[in-house]
Amino acid sequence: MIKVTVWNEYIEENMYEHVANVYPDGIHTSIKNFLSKNEDIKVRCVTLSMPDQGLSEEILNDTDVLIWWGHQAHEEVTDENAQRVKRHVLNGMGFIPLHSAHYCKVLRLLLGTSMCLRWKHGEKEKLICVNPSHPIAEGITEPIFLEQEEMYGEYFDIPKPDDIIFLGWFSNQEVFRSGCTFIRGWGKIFYFQPGHEEYPIYYIPEIQRIITNAVRWAAPVNKRNSDYDNEEVK
Ligand code: ZN
């Protein structure tokens, strides 16, 4: 059983009616709903307003894969909590930052670059698989057309990914590395661009399939029980 925690800052769904109309119970609940249909995946949701911002040692110890959606409140996540998540990723927990979580503290800590990009609302996106043999692409053989999505454009200031699984092409002629993997420590990271809060992206079956595939891929093969340190060999 893969234990997934979906973390959502859960602000825009409460702040804007048009976002609440798309995700009445929050983006996290929509993600939980489709992941929970899989017998090998068990999902819990946490949000920024919970004790320890939903990121306690107890919760992270009980998490194989952490999915993260954030936008407005990246700086409200405490440094202590961001460092705790980073430590768990280095020790083997999978991490899947979605959409505007490209700029979350945890991903910036793990990857070390500015993570900046260019953006524009309301473009069409064609999501193209450029790595069909990767486990995250399982079952995704055709391009996915998103009628409305927030354009994210290059240059996207990330370190060189281990794999690029999806490229996004947008109707304003921009392109983007929309699905990228990284390994940090023992942990696997998949960044996935689709999922702007104003558009019903997480209801699209192919998007659900990619995130489900990513959960299975990012689940730890091995976890470390303690932080890695230099060790003298006797
Ligand atoms: Zn957005």
Coordinates of C-alpha atoms and ligand atoms in Angstrom, one line a residue:
M1 CA 0.0 0.0 0.0
I2 CA 1.4 3.4 -1.0
K3 CA 0.6 6.0 1.6
V4 CA 0.0 9.4 -0.1
T5 CA -0.4 12.7 1.6
V6 CA -1.9 15.6 -0.5
W7 CA -0.8 19.0 0.9
N8 CA -2.8 22.0 -0.3
E9 CA -2.4 25.6 0.9
Y10 CA -6.3 25.7 0.4
I11 CA -6.6 29.5 0.1
E12 CA -7.9 30.3 -3.4
E13 CA -10.8 27.8 -3.1
N14 CA -11.9 29.7 0.0
M15 CA -11.2 33.2 -1.4
Y16 CA -12.7 33.1 -4.9
E17 CA -16.1 31.9 -5.9
H18 CA -15.1 31.0 -9.4
V19 CA -12.3 28.8 -8.0
A20 CA -14.7 27.2 -5.5
N21 CA -17.0 26.5 -8.3
V22 CA -14.3 24.3 -10.0
Y23 CA -13.1 22.7 -6.7
P24 CA -15.9 23.0 -4.2
D25 CA -14.1 20.8 -1.6
G26 CA -10.6 22.0 -2.5
I27 CA -8.0 20.8 -5.0
H28 CA -6.7 18.3 -2.5
T29 CA -10.1 16.6 -2.2
S30 CA -10.3 16.2 -6.0
I31 CA -6.9 14.7 -6.1
K32 CA -7.7 12.4 -3.2
N33 CA -11.0 11.3 -4.9
F34 CA -9.3 9.9 -8.0
L35 CA -6.2 8.5 -6.3
S36 CA -8.5 6.7 -3.8
K37 CA -10.0 4.6 -6.6
N38 CA -6.8 2.6 -6.7
E39 CA -6.6 -0.3 -4.2
D40 CA -2.8 0.1 -3.8
I41 CA -3.0 3.8 -2.8
K42 CA -4.2 5.2 0.5
V43 CA -4.6 9.0 0.7
R44 CA -4.8 11.6 3.4
C45 CA -5.2 15.3 2.9
V46 CA -3.5 18.1 4.9
T47 CA -3.7 21.9 4.5
L48 CA -1.7 24.9 5.5
S49 CA -4.1 25.9 8.3
M50 CA -3.7 22.6 10.2
P51 CA -1.4 22.1 13.2
D52 CA 2.2 22.1 12.1
Q53 CA 0.9 23.2 8.7
G54 CA 0.0 19.6 8.1
L55 CA 3.7 18.7 8.0
S56 CA 4.4 17.1 11.3
E57 CA 7.1 14.5 11.8
E58 CA 4.3 12.0 12.5
I59 CA 2.5 12.7 9.2
L60 CA 5.7 12.7 7.1
N61 CA 6.9 9.5 8.8
D62 CA 3.7 7.9 7.6
T63 CA 3.9 9.3 4.0
D64 CA 5.5 7.5 1.1
V65 CA 4.6 10.2 -1.5
L66 CA 3.8 13.8 -0.8
I67 CA 1.8 15.7 -3.4
W68 CA 2.0 19.5 -3.1
W69 CA -0.2 22.2 -4.4
G70 CA 0.6 25.8 -3.4
H71 CA 0.5 29.3 -5.0
Q72 CA 0.0 32.3 -2.8
A73 CA 1.4 31.1 0.5
H74 CA 4.8 29.7 -0.3
E75 CA 6.5 32.0 2.1
E76 CA 4.0 31.1 4.9
V77 CA 5.3 27.6 5.1
T78 CA 7.9 27.9 7.9
D79 CA 11.5 27.2 7.2
E80 CA 11.5 24.5 9.8
N81 CA 8.6 22.7 8.1
A82 CA 10.2 23.1 4.6
Q83 CA 13.5 21.7 6.0
R84 CA 11.6 18.8 7.5
V85 CA 10.0 17.9 4.2
K86 CA 13.3 18.2 2.4
R87 CA 14.9 15.8 5.0
H88 CA 12.1 13.3 4.4
V89 CA 12.6 13.5 0.6
L90 CA 16.4 13.0 1.0
N91 CA 15.6 10.0 3.1
G92 CA 13.3 8.5 0.4
M93 CA 9.9 10.1 0.5
G94 CA 8.6 10.8 -3.1
F95 CA 7.6 14.4 -3.8
I96 CA 5.2 15.6 -6.5
P97 CA 4.9 19.4 -6.7
L98 CA 2.1 20.4 -9.0
H99 CA 1.6 23.5 -11.2
S100 CA 2.5 26.7 -9.1
A101 CA 4.2 24.5 -6.6
H102 CA 7.2 24.9 -8.9
Y103 CA 8.0 27.9 -6.6
C104 CA 7.3 26.2 -3.2
K105 CA 10.1 26.5 -0.6
V106 CA 10.6 22.7 -0.5
L107 CA 11.3 22.4 -4.2
R108 CA 13.6 25.5 -4.2
L109 CA 15.5 23.9 -1.3
L110 CA 15.8 20.6 -3.0
L111 CA 16.8 21.8 -6.4
G112 CA 18.7 25.0 -5.6
T113 CA 17.9 27.2 -8.6
S114 CA 15.5 30.1 -8.7
M115 CA 12.7 28.0 -10.2
C116 CA 11.4 31.1 -12.0
L117 CA 9.5 30.9 -15.3
R118 CA 7.2 33.0 -17.5
W119 CA 3.4 32.7 -17.3
K120 CA 0.1 33.9 -18.9
H121 CA -3.4 32.9 -18.1
G122 CA -5.9 31.3 -20.5
E123 CA -4.0 29.6 -23.2
K124 CA -4.7 26.2 -24.8
E125 CA -2.1 23.6 -24.1
K126 CA -1.1 20.5 -26.0
L127 CA 0.8 18.2 -23.6
I128 CA 3.1 15.9 -25.5
C129 CA 4.8 12.8 -24.1
V130 CA 8.5 12.8 -25.1
N131 CA 9.4 9.7 -23.1
P132 CA 6.9 7.0 -23.7
S133 CA 8.8 4.2 -22.1
H134 CA 9.0 6.0 -18.7
P135 CA 6.6 4.6 -16.0
I136 CA 5.0 8.0 -15.6
A137 CA 3.8 7.8 -19.2
E138 CA 2.2 4.4 -18.9
G139 CA -1.1 4.5 -20.9
I140 CA -0.5 8.0 -22.3
T141 CA 0.1 7.4 -26.0
E142 CA -1.6 10.4 -27.5
P143 CA -1.1 14.2 -26.9
I144 CA -3.4 15.6 -24.3
F145 CA -5.3 18.8 -25.2
L146 CA -6.2 21.2 -22.4
E147 CA -8.8 23.7 -23.5
Q148 CA -7.7 26.3 -21.0
E149 CA -4.5 26.2 -18.9
E150 CA -2.1 28.8 -17.5
M151 CA 0.8 29.0 -19.9
Y152 CA 4.1 28.4 -18.3
G153 CA 7.1 29.3 -20.5
E154 CA 10.8 28.9 -20.8
Y155 CA 13.2 29.7 -19.6
F156 CA 12.3 27.6 -16.6
D157 CA 15.2 27.9 -14.2
I158 CA 15.6 24.3 -13.0
P159 CA 18.7 22.2 -12.8
K160 CA 19.0 19.7 -15.7
P161 CA 16.2 17.1 -15.1
D162 CA 17.0 13.4 -15.0
D163 CA 14.2 12.9 -17.4
I164 CA 11.7 15.1 -19.3
I165 CA 8.5 13.1 -19.7
F166 CA 6.1 15.8 -21.1
L167 CA 6.5 19.0 -23.1
G168 CA 3.8 21.6 -23.1
W169 CA 3.0 23.6 -26.3
F170 CA 0.7 26.5 -25.8
S171 CA -1.5 28.5 -28.2
N172 CA 0.6 31.6 -27.8
Q173 CA 3.5 29.6 -29.3
E174 CA 5.4 29.0 -26.0
V175 CA 6.8 25.7 -25.0
F176 CA 7.6 24.3 -21.5
R177 CA 9.2 21.3 -19.9
S178 CA 5.9 20.3 -18.3
G179 CA 6.8 17.0 -16.7
C180 CA 10.3 16.5 -15.3
T181 CA 11.9 14.1 -12.8
F182 CA 14.8 14.6 -10.4
I183 CA 16.4 12.4 -7.8
R184 CA 17.6 14.0 -4.6
G185 CA 19.2 11.8 -1.9
W186 CA 17.0 8.6 -1.9
G187 CA 13.9 10.5 -2.9
K188 CA 12.2 10.8 -6.3
I189 CA 10.7 14.1 -7.5
F190 CA 8.2 14.6 -10.4
Y191 CA 7.3 18.2 -11.2
F192 CA 4.1 18.4 -13.3
Q193 CA 2.9 21.8 -14.7
P194 CA -0.9 21.4 -15.4
G195 CA -3.3 22.3 -12.7
H196 CA -4.1 26.1 -12.6
E197 CA -6.9 26.5 -10.0
E198 CA -9.3 28.3 -12.3
Y199 CA -9.6 25.4 -14.8
P200 CA -10.9 21.9 -14.1
I201 CA -7.6 20.2 -15.0
Y202 CA -7.6 17.6 -12.2
Y203 CA -10.9 16.1 -13.5
I204 CA -9.3 15.0 -16.8
P205 CA -8.8 11.3 -16.9
E206 CA -5.4 11.5 -18.6
I207 CA -4.1 14.0 -16.1
Q208 CA -5.4 11.7 -13.3
R209 CA -3.6 8.8 -14.9
I210 CA -0.3 10.7 -15.1
I211 CA -0.5 11.7 -11.4
T212 CA -1.4 8.2 -10.4
N213 CA 1.5 6.8 -12.4
A214 CA 3.8 9.4 -10.8
V215 CA 2.7 8.3 -7.3
R216 CA 3.6 4.7 -8.1
W217 CA 7.0 5.8 -9.6
A218 CA 7.9 8.1 -6.8
A219 CA 7.0 5.6 -4.0
P220 CA 10.2 4.7 -2.2
V221 CA 12.0 1.5 -3.1
N222 CA 14.0 2.0 0.2
K223 CA 13.7 4.5 2.9
R224 CA 16.5 5.6 5.3
N225 CA 15.7 5.8 8.9
S226 CA 18.2 8.4 9.8
D227 CA 19.9 11.3 8.2
Y228 CA 23.0 10.5 6.2
D229 CA 26.2 11.6 7.7
N230 CA 29.9 11.1 6.9
E231 CA 31.0 7.8 8.4
E232 CA 34.4 6.5 9.2
V233 CA 34.9 3.0 8.0
K234 CA 36.5 0.9 10.7
Ligands
ZN1 ZN -1.7 29.0 -11.9

